[in-house]
PDB file of C-alpha atoms in Angstrom:
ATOM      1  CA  UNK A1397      -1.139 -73.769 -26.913  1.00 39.00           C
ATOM      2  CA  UNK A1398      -2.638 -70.359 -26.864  1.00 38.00           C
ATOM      3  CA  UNK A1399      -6.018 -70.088 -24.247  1.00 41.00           C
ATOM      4  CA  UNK A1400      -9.007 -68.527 -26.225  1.00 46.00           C
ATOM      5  CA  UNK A1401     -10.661 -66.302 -24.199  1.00 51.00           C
ATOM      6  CA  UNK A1402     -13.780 -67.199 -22.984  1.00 63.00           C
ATOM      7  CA  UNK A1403     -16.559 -65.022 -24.708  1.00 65.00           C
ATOM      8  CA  UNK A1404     -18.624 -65.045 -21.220  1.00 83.00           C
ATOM      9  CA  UNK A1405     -15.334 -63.471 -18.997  1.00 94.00           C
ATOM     10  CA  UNK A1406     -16.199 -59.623 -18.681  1.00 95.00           C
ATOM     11  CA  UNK A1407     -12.294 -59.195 -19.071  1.00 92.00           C
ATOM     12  CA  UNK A1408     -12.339 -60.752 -22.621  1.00 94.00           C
ATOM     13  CA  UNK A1409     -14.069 -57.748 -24.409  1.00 95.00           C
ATOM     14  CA  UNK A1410     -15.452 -54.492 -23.324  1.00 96.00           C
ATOM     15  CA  UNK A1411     -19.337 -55.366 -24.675  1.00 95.00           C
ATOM     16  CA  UNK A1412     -18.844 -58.565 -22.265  1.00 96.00           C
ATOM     17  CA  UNK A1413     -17.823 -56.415 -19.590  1.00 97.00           C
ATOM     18  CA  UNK A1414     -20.722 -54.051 -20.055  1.00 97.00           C
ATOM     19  CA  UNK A1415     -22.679 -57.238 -20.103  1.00 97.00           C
ATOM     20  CA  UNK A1416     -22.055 -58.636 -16.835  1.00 97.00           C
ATOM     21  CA  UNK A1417     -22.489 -55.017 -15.443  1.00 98.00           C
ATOM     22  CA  UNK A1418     -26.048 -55.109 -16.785  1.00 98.00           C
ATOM     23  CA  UNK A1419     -26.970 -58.179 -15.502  1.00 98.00           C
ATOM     24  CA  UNK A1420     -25.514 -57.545 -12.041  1.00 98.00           C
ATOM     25  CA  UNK A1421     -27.426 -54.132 -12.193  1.00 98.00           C
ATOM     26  CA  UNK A1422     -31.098 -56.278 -12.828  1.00 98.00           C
ATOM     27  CA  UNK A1423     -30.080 -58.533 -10.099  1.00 98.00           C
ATOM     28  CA  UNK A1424     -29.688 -54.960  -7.458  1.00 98.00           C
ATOM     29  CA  UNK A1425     -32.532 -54.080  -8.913  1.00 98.00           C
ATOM     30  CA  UNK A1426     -34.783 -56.860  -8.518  1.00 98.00           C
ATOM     31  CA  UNK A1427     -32.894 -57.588  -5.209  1.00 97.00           C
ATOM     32  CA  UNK A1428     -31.284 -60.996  -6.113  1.00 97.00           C
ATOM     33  CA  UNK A1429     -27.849 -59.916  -5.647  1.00 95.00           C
ATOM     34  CA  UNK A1430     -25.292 -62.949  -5.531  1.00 94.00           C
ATOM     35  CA  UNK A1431     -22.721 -60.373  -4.046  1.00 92.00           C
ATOM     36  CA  UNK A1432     -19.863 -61.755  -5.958  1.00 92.00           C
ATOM     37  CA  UNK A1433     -16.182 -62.246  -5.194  1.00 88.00           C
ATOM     38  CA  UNK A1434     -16.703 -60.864  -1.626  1.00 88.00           C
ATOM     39  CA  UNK A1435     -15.172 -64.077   0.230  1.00 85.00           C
ATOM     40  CA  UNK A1436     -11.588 -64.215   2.427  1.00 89.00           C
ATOM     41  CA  UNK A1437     -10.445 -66.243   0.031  1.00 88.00           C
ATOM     42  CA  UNK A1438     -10.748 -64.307  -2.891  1.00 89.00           C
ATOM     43  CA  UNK A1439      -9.876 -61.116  -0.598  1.00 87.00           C
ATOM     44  CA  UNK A1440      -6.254 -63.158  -0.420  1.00 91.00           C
ATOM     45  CA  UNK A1441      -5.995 -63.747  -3.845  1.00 85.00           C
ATOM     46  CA  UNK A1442      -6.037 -60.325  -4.535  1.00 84.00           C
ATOM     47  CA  UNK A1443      -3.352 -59.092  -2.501  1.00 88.00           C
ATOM     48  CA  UNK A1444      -0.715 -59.702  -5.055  1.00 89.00           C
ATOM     49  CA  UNK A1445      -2.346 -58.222  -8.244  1.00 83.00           C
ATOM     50  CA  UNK A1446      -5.668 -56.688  -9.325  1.00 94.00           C
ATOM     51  CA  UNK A1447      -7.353 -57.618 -12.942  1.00 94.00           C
ATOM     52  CA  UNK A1448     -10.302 -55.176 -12.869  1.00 97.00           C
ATOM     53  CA  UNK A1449     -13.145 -55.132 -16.248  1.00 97.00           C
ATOM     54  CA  UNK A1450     -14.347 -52.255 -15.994  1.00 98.00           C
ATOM     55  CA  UNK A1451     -13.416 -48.552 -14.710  1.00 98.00           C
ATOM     56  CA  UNK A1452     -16.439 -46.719 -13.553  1.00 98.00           C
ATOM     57  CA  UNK A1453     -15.926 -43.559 -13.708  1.00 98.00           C
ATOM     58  CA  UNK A1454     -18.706 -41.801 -11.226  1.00 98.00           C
ATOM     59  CA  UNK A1455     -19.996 -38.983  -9.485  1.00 98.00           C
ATOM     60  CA  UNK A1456     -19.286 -39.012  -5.946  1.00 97.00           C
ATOM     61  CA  UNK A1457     -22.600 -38.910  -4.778  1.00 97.00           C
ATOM     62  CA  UNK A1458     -23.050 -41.223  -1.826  1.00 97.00           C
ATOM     63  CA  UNK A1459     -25.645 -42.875  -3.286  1.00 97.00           C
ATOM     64  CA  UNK A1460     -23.927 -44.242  -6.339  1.00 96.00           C
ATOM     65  CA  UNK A1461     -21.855 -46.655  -4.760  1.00 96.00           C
ATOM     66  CA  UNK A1462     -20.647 -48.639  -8.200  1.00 97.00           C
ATOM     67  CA  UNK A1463     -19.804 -52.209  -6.300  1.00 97.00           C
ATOM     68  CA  UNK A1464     -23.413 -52.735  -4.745  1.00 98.00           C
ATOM     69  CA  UNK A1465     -25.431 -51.142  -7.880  1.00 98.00           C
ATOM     70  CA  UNK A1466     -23.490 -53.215 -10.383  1.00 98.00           C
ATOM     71  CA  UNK A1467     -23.685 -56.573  -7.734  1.00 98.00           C
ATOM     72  CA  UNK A1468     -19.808 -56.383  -8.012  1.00 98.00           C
ATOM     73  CA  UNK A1469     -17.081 -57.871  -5.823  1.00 96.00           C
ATOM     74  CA  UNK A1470     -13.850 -56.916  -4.925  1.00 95.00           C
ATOM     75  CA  UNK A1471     -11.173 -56.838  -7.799  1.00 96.00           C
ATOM     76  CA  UNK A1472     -14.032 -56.266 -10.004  1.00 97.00           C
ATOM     77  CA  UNK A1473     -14.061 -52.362 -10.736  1.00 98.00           C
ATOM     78  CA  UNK A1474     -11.506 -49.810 -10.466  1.00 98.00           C
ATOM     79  CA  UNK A1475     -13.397 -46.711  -9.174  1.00 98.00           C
ATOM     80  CA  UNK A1476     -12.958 -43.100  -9.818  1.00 98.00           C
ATOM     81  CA  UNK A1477     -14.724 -40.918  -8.762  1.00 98.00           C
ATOM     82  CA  UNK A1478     -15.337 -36.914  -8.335  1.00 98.00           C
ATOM     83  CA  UNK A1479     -18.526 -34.570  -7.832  1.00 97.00           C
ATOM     84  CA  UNK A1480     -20.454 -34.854 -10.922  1.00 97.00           C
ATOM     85  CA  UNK A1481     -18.009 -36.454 -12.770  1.00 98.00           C
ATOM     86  CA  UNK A1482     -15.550 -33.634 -13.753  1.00 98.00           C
ATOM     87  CA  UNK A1483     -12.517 -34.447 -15.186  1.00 97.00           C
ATOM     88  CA  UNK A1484      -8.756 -33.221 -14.108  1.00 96.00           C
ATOM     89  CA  UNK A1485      -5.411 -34.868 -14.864  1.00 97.00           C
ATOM     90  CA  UNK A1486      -5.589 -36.809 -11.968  1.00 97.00           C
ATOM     91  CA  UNK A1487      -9.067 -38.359 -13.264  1.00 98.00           C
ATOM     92  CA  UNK A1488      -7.254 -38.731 -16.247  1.00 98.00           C
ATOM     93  CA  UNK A1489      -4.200 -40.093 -15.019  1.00 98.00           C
ATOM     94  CA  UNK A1490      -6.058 -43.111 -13.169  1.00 98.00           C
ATOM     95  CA  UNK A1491      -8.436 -43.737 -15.890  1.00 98.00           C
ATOM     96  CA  UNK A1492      -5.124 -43.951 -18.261  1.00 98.00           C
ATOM     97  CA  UNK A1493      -3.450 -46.480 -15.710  1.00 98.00           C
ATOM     98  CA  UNK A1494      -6.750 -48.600 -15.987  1.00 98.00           C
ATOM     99  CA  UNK A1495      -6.071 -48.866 -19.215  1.00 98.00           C
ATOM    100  CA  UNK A1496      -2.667 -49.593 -20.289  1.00 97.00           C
ATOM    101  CA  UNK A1497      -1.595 -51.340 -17.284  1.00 97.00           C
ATOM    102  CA  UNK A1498      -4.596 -53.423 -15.922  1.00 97.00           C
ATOM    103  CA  UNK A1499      -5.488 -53.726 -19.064  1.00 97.00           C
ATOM    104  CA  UNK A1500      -9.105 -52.405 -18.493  1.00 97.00           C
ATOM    105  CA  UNK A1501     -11.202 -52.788 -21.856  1.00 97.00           C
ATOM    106  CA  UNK A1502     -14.204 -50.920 -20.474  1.00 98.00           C
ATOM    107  CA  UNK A1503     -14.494 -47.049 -18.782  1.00 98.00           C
ATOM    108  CA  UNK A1504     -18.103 -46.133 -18.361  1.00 98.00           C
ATOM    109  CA  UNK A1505     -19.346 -42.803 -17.102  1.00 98.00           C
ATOM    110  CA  UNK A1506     -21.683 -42.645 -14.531  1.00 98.00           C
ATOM    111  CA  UNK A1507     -24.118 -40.416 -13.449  1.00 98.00           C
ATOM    112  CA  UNK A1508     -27.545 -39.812 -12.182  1.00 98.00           C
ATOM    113  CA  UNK A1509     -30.538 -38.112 -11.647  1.00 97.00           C
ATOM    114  CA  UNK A1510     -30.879 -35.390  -8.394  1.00 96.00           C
ATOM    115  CA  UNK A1511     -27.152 -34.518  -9.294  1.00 97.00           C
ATOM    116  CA  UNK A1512     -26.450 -31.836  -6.766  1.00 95.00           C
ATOM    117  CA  UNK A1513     -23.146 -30.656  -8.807  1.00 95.00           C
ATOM    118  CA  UNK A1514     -25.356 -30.735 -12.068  1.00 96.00           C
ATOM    119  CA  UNK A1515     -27.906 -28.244 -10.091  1.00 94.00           C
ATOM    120  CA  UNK A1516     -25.348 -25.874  -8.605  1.00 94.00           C
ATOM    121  CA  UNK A1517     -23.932 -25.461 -12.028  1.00 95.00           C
ATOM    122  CA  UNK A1518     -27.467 -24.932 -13.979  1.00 93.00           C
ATOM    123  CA  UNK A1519     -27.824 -22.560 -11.165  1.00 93.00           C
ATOM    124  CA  UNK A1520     -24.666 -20.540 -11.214  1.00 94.00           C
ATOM    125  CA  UNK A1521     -25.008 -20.285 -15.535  1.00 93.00           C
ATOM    126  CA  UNK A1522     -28.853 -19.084 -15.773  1.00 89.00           C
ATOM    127  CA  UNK A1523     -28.286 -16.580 -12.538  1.00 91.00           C
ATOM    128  CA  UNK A1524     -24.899 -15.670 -13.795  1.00 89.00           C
ATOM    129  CA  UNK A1525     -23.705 -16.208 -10.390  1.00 88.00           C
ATOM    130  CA  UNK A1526     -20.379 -16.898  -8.733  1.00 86.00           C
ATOM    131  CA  UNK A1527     -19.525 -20.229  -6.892  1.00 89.00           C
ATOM    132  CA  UNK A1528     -16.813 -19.726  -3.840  1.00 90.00           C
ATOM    133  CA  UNK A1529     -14.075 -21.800  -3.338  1.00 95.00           C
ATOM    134  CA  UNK A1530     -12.582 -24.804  -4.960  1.00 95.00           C
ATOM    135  CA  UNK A1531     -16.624 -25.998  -6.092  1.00 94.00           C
ATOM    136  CA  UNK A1532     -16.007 -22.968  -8.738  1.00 95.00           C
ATOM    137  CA  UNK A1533     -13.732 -25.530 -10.443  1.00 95.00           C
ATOM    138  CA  UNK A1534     -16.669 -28.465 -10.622  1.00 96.00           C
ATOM    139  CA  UNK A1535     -18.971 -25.536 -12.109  1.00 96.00           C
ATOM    140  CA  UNK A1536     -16.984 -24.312 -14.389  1.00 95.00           C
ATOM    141  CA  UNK A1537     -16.221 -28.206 -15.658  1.00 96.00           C
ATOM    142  CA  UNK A1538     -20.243 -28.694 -15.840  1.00 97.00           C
ATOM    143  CA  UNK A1539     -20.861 -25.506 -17.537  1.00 96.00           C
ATOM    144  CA  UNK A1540     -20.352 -26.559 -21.065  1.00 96.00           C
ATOM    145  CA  UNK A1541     -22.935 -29.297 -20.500  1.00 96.00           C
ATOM    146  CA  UNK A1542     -24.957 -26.745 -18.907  1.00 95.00           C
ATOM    147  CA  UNK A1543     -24.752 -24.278 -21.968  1.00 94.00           C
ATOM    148  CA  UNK A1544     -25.250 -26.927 -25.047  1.00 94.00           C
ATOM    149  CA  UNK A1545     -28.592 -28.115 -22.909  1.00 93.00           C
ATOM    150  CA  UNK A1546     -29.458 -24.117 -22.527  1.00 91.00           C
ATOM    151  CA  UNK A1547     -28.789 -24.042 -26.544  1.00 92.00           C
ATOM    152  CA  UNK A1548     -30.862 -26.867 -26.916  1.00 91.00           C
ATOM    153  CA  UNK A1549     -34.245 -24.990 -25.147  1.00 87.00           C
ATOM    154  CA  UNK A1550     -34.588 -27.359 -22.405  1.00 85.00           C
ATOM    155  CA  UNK A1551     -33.528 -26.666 -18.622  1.00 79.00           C
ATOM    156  CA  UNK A1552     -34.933 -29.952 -17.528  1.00 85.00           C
ATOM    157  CA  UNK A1553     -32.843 -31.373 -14.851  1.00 86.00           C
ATOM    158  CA  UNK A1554     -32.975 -35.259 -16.635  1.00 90.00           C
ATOM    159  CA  UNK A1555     -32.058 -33.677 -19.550  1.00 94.00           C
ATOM    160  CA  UNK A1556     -29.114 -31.318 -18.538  1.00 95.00           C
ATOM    161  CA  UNK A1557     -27.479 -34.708 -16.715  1.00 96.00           C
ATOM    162  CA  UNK A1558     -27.515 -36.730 -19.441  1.00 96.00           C
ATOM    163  CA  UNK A1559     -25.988 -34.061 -21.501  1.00 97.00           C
ATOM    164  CA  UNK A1560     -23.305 -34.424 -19.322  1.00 97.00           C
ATOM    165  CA  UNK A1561     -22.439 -37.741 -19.364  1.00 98.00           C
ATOM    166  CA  UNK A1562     -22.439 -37.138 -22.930  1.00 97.00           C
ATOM    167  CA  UNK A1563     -19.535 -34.585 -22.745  1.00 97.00           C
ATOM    168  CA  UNK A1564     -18.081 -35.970 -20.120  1.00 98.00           C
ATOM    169  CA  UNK A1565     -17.454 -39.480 -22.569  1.00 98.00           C
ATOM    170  CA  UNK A1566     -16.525 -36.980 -25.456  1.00 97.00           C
ATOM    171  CA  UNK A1567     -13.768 -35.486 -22.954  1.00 97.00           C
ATOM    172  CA  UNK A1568     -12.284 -38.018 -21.805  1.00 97.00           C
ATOM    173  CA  UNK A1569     -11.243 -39.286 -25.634  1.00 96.00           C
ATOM    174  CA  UNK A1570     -10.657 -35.856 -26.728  1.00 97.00           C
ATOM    175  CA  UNK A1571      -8.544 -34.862 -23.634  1.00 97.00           C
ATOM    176  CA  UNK A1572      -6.561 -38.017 -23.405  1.00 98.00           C
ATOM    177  CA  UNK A1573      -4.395 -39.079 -26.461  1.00 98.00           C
ATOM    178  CA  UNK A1574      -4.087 -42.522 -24.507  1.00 97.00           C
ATOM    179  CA  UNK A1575      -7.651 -42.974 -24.015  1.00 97.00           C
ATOM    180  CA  UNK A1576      -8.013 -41.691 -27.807  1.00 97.00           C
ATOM    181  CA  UNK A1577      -5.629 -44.657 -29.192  1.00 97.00           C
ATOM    182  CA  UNK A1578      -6.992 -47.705 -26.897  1.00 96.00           C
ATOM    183  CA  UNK A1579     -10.732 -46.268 -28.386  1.00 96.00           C
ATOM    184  CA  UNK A1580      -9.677 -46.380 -31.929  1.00 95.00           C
ATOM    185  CA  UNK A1581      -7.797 -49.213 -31.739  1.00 95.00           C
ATOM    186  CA  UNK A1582     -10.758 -50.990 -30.245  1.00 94.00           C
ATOM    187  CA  UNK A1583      -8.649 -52.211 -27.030  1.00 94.00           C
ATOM    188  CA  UNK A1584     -11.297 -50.071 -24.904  1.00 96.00           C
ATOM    189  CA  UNK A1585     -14.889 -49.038 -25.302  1.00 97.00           C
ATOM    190  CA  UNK A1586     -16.007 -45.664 -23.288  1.00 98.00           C
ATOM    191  CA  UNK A1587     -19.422 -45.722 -22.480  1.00 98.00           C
ATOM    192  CA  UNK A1588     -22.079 -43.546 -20.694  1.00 98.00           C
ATOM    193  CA  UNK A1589     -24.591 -44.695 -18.088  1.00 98.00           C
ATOM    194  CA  UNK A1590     -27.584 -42.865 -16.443  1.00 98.00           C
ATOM    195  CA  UNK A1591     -28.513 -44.353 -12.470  1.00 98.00           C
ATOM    196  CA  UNK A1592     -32.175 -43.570 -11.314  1.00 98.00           C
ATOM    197  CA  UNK A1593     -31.924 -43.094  -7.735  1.00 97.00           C
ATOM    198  CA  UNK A1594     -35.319 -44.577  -6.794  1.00 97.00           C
ATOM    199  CA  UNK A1595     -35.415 -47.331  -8.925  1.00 97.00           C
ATOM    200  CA  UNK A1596     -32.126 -48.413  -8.964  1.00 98.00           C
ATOM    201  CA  UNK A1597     -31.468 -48.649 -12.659  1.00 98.00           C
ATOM    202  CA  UNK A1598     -28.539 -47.894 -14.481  1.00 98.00           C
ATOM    203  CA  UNK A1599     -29.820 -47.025 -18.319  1.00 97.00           C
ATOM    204  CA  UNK A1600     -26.711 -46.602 -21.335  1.00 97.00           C
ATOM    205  CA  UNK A1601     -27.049 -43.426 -22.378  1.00 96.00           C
ATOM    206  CA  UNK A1602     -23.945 -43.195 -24.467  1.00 96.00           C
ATOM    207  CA  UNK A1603     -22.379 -46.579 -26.241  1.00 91.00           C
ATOM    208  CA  UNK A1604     -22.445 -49.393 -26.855  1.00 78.00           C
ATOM    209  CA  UNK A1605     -19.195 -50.545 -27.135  1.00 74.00           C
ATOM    210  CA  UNK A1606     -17.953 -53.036 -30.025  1.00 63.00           C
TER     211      UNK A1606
END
């Protein structure tokens, strides 16, 4: 007999994986976390083999830890994660191994307000200044965002980072032919998510997936 997956399991599609990371985000956020799948025992279990939902792909701000805002558990999320979410081919890479062999049906972008990376590269475009050393490369990988929100009239910070997670979703399909199949063929869902620092609250920005 073949098992039919169970429409509730965040590993059976990627809108019921975005699900459960919405509801475990209202529970951080109204501070009625159930801290899930935390335990030694399930610690054990997972020594073997790992069967993540989701990949959160995030900035690496120390504030955006994606376990505790999403009330997540071990085994739950594979985590990437690089200042202001920039992509490289070792971003892609893991993202790609997510996906074809966990099986991951959901990759969601995440960033937030106050994004210090976001700022230095807003900065460095409207000065037409020079960043030294190897943060030159995570300016130059937010300065498209930077330009199309400069195109757009608006230099507000709220706006520039959610302009980002826009591109940043549009790149990671365009750049990787992998990530470009699993999307059409509906296998996996990329999505976009905005975190408010203060409040807590991580609002879909880009999505949702089918």
């Amino acid at each position: 007999m073949v098992a039919i997956p169970d429409a509730d399991d965040p590993r059976s599609s990627p809108a019921a994986g975005l699900a459960e990371l919405q509801a475990g985000n209202r529970r951080f956020v109204a501070g009625t976390r159930i801290h899930p799948n935390q335990d030694a025992e399930h610690r054990a279990g997972l020594a073997d083999a790992q069967d993540p939902f989701a990949v959160i792909f995030g900035c690496s701000d120390s504030r955006l830890a994606a376990e505790i805002i999403f009330d997540q558990g071990l085994g739950d999320l594979f985590v990437v994660r690089t200042a202001g979410h920039t992509i490289g081919p070792e971003v892609l890479g893991s993202i790609e191994y997510a996906v074809t062999v966990l099986n991951t049906h959901l990759v969601v972008v995440l960033g937030h307000n106050s994004c210090g990376a976001v700022r230095a590269a807003y900065d460095a475009v409207s000065q037409g200044s020079e960043v030294a050393g190897y943060l030159g490369a995570v300016v130059d990988a937010i300065e498209p965002s930077v330009r199309r929100a400069i195109s757009q009239h608006t230099d507000a910070t709220d706006d520039v980072e959610q302009i980002h997670i826009e591109h940043t979703v549009t790149e990671l399909v365009s750049q990787s032919a992998v990530m470009a199949a699993a999307v059409t063929t509906g296998s996996c869902a990329v999505v976009g998510m905005y975190y408010q620092l203060s409040a807590g609250e991580a609002r879909l920005v880009v999505g949702p997936p089918r």
